[in-house]
mmCIF file of C-alpha atoms in Angstrom:
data_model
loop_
_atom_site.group_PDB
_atom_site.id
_atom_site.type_symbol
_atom_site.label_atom_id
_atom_site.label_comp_id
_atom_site.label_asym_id
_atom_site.label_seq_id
_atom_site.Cartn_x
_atom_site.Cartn_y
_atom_site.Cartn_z
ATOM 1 C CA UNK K 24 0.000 0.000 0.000
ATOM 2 C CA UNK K 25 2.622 2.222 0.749
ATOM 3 C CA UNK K 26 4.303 1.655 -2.902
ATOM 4 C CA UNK K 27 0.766 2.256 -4.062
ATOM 5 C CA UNK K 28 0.540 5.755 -1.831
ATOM 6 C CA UNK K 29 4.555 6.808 -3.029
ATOM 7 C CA UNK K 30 3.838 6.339 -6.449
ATOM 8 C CA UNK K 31 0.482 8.032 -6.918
ATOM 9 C CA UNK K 32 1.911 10.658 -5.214
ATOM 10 C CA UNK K 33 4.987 11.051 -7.428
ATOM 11 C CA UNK K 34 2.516 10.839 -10.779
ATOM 12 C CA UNK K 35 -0.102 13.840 -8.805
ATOM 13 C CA UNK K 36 3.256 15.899 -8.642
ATOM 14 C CA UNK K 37 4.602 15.215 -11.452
ATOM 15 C CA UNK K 38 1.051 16.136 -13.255
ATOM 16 C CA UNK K 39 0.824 19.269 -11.555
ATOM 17 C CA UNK K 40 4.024 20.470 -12.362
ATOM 18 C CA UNK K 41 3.922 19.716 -16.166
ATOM 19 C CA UNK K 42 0.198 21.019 -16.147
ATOM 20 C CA UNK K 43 1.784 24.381 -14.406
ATOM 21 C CA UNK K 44 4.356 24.952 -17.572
ATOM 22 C CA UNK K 45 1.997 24.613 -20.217
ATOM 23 C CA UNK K 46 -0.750 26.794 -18.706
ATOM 24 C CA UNK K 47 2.502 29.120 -18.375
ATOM 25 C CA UNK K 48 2.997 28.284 -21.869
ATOM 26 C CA UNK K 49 -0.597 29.106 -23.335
ATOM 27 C CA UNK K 50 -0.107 32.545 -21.546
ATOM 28 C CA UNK K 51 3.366 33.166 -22.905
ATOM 29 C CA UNK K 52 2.462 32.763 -26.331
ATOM 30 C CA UNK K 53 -0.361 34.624 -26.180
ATOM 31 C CA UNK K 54 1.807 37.399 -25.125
ATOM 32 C CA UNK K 55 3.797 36.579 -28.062
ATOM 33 C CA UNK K 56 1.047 36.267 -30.577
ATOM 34 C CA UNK K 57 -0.445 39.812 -29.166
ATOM 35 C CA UNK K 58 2.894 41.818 -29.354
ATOM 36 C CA UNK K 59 3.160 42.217 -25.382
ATOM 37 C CA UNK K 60 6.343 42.877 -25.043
ATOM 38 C CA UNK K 61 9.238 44.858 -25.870
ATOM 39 C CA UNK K 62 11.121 44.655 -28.655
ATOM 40 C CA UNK K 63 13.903 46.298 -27.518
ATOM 41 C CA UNK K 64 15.360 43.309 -25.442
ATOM 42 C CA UNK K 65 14.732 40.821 -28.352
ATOM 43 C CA UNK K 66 18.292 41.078 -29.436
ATOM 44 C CA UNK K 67 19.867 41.614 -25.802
ATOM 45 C CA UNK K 68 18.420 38.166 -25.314
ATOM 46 C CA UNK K 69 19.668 36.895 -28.607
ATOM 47 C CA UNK K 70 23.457 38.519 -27.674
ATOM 48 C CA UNK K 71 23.171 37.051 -24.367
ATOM 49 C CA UNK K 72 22.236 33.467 -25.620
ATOM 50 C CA UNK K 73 24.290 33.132 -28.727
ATOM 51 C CA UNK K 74 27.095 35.212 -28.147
ATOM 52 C CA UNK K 75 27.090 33.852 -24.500
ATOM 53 C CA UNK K 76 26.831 30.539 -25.162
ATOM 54 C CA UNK K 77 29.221 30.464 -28.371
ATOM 55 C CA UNK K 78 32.573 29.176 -26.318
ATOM 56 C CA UNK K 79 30.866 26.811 -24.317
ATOM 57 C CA UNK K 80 29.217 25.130 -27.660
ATOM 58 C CA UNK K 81 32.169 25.319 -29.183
ATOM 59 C CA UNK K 82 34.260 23.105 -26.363
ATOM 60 C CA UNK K 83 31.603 20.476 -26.290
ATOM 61 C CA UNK K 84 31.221 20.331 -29.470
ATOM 62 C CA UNK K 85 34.685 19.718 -31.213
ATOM 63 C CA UNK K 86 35.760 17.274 -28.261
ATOM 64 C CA UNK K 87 32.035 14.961 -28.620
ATOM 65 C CA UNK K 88 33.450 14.759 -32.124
ATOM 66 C CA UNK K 89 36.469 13.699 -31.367
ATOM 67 C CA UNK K 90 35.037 11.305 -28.647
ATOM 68 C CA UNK K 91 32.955 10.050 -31.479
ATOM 69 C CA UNK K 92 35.964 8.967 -33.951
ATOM 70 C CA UNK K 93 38.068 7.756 -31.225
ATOM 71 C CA UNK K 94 35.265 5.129 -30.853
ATOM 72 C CA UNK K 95 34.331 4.370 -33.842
ATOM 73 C CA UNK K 96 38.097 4.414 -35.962
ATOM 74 C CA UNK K 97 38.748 0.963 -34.660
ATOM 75 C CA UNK K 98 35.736 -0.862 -35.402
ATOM 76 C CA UNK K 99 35.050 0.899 -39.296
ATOM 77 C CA UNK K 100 38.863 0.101 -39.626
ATOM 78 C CA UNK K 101 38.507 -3.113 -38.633
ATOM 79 C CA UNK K 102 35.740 -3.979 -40.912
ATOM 80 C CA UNK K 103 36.891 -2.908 -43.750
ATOM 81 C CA UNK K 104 34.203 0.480 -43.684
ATOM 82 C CA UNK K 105 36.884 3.643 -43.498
ATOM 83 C CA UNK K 106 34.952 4.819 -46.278
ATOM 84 C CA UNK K 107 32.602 5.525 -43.834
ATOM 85 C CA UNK K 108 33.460 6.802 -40.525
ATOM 86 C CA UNK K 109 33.122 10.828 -41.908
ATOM 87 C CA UNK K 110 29.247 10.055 -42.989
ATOM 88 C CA UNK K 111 28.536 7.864 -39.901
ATOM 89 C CA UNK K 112 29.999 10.918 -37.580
ATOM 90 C CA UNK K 113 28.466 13.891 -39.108
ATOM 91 C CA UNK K 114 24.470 12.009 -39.072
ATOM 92 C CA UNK K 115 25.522 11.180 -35.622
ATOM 93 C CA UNK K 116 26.374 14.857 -34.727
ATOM 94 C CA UNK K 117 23.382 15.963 -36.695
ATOM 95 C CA UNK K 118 20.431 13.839 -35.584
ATOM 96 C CA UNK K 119 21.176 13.462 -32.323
ATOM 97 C CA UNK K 120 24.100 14.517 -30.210
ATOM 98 C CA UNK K 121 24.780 18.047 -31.297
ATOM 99 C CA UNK K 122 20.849 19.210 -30.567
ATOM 100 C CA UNK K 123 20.745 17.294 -27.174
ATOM 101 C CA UNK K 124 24.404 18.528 -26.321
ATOM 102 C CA UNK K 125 23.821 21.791 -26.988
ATOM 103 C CA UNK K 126 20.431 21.876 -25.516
ATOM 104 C CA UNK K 127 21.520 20.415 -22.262
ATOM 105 C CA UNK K 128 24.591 23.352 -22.078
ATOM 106 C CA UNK K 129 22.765 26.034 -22.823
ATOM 107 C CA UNK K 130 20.516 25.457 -20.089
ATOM 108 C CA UNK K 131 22.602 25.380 -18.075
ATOM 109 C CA UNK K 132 23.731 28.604 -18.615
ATOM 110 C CA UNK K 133 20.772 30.486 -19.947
ATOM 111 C CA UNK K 134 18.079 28.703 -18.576
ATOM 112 C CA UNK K 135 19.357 28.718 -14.788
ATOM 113 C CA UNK K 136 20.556 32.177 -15.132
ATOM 114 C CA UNK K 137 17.027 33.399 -16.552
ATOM 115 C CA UNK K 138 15.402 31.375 -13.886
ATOM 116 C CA UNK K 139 17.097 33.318 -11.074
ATOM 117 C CA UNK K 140 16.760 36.918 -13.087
ATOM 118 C CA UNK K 141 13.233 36.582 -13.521
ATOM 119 C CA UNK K 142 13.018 35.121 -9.819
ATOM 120 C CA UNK K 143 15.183 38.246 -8.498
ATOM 121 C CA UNK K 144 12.429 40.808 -10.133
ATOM 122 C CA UNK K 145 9.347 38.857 -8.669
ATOM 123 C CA UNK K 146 11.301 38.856 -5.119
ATOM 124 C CA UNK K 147 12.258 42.632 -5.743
ATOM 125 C CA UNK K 148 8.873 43.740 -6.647
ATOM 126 C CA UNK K 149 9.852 44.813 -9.597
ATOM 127 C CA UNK K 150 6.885 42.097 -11.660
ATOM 128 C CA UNK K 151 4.813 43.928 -9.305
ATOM 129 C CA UNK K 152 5.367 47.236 -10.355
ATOM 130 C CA UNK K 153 5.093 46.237 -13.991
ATOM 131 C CA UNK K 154 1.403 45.382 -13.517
ATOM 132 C CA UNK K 155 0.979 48.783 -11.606
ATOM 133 C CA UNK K 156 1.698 50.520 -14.805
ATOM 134 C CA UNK K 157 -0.950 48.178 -17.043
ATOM 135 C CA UNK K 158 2.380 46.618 -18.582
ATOM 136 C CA UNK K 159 1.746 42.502 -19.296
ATOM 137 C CA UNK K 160 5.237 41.430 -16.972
ATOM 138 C CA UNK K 161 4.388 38.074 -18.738
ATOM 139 C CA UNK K 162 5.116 39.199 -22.271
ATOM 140 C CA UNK K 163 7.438 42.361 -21.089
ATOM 141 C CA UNK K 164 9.670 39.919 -19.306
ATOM 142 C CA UNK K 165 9.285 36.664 -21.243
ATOM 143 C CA UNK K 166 8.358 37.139 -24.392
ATOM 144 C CA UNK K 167 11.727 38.443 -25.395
ATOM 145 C CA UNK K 168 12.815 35.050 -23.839
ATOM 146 C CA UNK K 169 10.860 32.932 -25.518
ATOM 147 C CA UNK K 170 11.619 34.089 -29.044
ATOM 148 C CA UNK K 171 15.449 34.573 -28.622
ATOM 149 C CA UNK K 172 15.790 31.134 -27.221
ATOM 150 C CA UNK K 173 13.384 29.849 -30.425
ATOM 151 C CA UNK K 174 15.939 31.713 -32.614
ATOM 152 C CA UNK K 175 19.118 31.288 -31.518
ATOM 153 C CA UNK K 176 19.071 27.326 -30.172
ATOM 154 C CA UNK K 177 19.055 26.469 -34.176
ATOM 155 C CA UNK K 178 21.706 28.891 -34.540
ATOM 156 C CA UNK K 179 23.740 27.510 -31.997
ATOM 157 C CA UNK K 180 23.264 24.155 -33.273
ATOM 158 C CA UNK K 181 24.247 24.582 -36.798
ATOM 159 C CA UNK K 182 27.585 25.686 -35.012
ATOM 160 C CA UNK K 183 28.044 22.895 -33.159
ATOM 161 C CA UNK K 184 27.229 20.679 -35.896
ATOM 162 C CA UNK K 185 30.111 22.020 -38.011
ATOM 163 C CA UNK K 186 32.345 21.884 -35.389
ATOM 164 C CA UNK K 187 31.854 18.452 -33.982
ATOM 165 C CA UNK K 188 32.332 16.928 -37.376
ATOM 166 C CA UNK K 189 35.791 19.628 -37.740
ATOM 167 C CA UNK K 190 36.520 17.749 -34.416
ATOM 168 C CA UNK K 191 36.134 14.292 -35.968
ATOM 169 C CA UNK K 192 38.098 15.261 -39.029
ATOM 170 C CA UNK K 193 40.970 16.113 -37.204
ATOM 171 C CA UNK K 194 41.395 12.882 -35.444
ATOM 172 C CA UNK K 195 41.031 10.279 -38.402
ATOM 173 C CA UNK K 196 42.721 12.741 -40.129
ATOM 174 C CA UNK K 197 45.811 12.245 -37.642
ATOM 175 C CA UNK K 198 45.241 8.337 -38.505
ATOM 176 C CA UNK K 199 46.036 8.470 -42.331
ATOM 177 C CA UNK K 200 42.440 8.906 -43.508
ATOM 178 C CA UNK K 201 42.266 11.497 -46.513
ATOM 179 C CA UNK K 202 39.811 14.594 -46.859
ATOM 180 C CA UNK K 203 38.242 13.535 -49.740
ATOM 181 C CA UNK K 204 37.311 9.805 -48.547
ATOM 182 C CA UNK K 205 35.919 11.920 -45.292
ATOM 183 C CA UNK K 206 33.823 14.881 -47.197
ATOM 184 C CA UNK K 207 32.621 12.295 -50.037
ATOM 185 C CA UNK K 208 30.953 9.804 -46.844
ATOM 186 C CA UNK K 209 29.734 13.213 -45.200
ATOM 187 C CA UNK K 210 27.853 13.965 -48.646
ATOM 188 C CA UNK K 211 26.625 10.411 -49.085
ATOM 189 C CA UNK K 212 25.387 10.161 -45.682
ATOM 190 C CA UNK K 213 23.569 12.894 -44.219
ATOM 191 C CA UNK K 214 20.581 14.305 -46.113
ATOM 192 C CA UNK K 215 18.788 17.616 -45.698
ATOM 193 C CA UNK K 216 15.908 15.426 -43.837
ATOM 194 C CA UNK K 217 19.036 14.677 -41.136
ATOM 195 C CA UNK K 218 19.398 18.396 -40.897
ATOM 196 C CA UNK K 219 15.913 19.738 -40.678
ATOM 197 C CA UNK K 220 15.291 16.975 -37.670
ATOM 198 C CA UNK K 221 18.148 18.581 -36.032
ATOM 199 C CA UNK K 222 17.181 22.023 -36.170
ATOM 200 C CA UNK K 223 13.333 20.867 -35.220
ATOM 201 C CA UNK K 224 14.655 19.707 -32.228
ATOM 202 C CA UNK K 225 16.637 22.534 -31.246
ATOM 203 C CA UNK K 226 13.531 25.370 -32.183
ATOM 204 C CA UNK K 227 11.761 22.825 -29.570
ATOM 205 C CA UNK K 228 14.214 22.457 -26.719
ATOM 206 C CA UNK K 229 14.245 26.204 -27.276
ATOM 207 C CA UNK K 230 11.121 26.755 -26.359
ATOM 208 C CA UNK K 231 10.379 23.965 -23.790
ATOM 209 C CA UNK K 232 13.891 25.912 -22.120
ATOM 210 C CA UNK K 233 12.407 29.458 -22.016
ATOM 211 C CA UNK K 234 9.037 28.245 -20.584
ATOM 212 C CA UNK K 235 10.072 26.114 -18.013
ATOM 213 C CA UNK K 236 12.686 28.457 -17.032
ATOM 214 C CA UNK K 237 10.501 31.737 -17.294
ATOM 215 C CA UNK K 238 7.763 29.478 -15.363
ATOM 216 C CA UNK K 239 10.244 28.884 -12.559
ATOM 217 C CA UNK K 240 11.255 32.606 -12.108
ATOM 218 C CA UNK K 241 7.945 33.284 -11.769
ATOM 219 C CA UNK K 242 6.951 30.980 -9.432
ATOM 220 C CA UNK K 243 9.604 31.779 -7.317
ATOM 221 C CA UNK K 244 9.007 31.970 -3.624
ATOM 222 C CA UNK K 245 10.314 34.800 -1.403
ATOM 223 C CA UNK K 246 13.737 35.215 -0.411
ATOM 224 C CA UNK K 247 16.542 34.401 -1.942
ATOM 225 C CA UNK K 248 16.216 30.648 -1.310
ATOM 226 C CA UNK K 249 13.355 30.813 -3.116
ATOM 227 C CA UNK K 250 15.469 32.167 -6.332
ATOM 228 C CA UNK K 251 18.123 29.294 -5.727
ATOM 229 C CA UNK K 252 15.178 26.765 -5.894
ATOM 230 C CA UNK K 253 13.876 28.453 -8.941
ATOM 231 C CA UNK K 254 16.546 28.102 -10.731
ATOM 232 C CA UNK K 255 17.963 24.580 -10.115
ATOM 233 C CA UNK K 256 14.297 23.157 -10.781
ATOM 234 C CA UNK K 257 14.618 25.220 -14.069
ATOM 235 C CA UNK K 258 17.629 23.410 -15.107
ATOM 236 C CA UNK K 259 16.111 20.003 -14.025
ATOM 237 C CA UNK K 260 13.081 20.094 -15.465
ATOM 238 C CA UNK K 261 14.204 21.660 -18.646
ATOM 239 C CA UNK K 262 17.261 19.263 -19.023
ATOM 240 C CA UNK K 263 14.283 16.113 -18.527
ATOM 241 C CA UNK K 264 11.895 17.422 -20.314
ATOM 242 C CA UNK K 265 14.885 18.169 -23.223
ATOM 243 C CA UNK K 266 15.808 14.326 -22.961
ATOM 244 C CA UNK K 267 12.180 12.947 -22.804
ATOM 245 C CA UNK K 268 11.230 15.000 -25.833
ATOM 246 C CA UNK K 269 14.428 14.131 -27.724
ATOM 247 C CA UNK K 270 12.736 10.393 -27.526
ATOM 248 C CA UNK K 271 9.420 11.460 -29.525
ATOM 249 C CA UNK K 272 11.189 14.056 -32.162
ATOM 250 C CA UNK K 273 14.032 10.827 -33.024
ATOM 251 C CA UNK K 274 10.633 8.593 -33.266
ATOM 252 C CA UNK K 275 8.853 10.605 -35.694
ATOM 253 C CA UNK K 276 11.797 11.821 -37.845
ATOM 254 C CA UNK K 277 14.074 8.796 -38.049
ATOM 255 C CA UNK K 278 12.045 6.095 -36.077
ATOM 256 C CA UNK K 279 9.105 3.738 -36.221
ATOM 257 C CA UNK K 280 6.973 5.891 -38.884
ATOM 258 C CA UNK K 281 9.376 4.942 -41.573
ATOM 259 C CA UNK K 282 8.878 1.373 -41.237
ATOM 260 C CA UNK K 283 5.542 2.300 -43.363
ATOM 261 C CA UNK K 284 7.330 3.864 -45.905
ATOM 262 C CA UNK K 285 9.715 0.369 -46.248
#
């Protein structure tokens, strides 16, 4: 019984908290849609998230590709498939882990830090005082959010994609494999399907970042262990719900609902 009581209670919580983010959701992008919010910080936001988050991409990036070919040089070598390895690494970075790497590090940075900014101005008052003046703090505050995280994740993920395969390059590169053999399996292998999966994902884990991060600093209690609550559940729920979503997206674009198509 006590399983029974511990796990409905974990799926009542768990309810209530995603139910919280996408009512938060519905009323951000209604903000959006309406044009409730200022313009103005639009490309702060953007600086702050792609500029910011440039040298941080950029690390990850080239060293998962490198990760990548050191473990997968011996085993293409082995079997005969060097031909290969360049093609195999690039749909690698570009279906999968360059959106969910760069995801997951970004919200780390942006996502907590937007968390506790947004948190600091409820705590502050300052949300308050928005509403005094008739201003929506919703769409003043988040809206800005919201799109420059849309924008810039694909952005960012473009990068990273060009990087991680650089990365790659360099190390079978180091172990006698040519250019050409690794460009021509590049070509061959990744399609502009790959690429417009990867940049789906990213315009999603943009968005799913900026509400559940914008819903935390909102719903941040007082004080200023309120803020540091706020933003750690940002980055937890963001980085699960980033993960969990990843799942469905792979499904749809390279999963199950080709086999109908076979």
């Amino acid at each position: 019984m006590r399983l029974v009581w511990f796990l409905g209670k974990i799926t009542i919580a768990l309810s209530e908290r995603l139910g919280r983010f996408a009512l938060f959701g519905v009323k951000l992008f209604r903000a959006v849609f309406s044009g409730a919010w200022c313009r103005a910080n639009l490309f702060e936001q953007m600086e702050k998230i792609g500029t910011g988050s440039l040298f941080m991409v950029l690390i990850t990036s080239v060293f998962a590709g490198m990760v990548m070919a050191v473990q997968t040089f011996d085993q293409f070598v082995r079997f005969g498939a060097t031909g290969y390895i360049g093609g195999v690494i690039a749909l690698t970075m570009t279906r999968e882990l360059s959106p969910v790497l760069t995801g997951l590090v970004v919200t780390g940075r942006v996502g907590s830090a937007m968390a506790a900014e947004i948190g600091t101005m409820k705590v502050s008052e300052q949300l308050e005082a928005l509403r005094a003046f008739g201003i929506s703090e919703v769409g003043f505050v988040g809206g800005p959010r919201l799109l420059a995280c849309t924008v810039m994740l694909p952005v960012l993920i473009i990068f990273s994609i060009a990087i991680s395969i650089l990365g790659g390059f360099v190390y079978v590169a180091s172990q006698g494999v040519p250019m050409q053999l690794f460009k021509r399996s590049v070509i061959e292998l990744v399609t502009v399907k790959d690429l417009l999966g990867g940049l789906t994902k990213g315009l999603t884990f943009g968005m799913i970042m900026a509400v559940v991060s914008c819903s935390e600093g909102f719903n941040a209690k007082q004080g200023a262990k309120g803020v540091g609550r706020a933003t750690t559940s940002a980055v937890i729920w963001s980085n699960m719900l980033i993960l969990i979503t990843n799942f469905f997206l792979s499904f749809i674009f390279f999963g199950g609902l080709q086999r109908g198509n076979m």
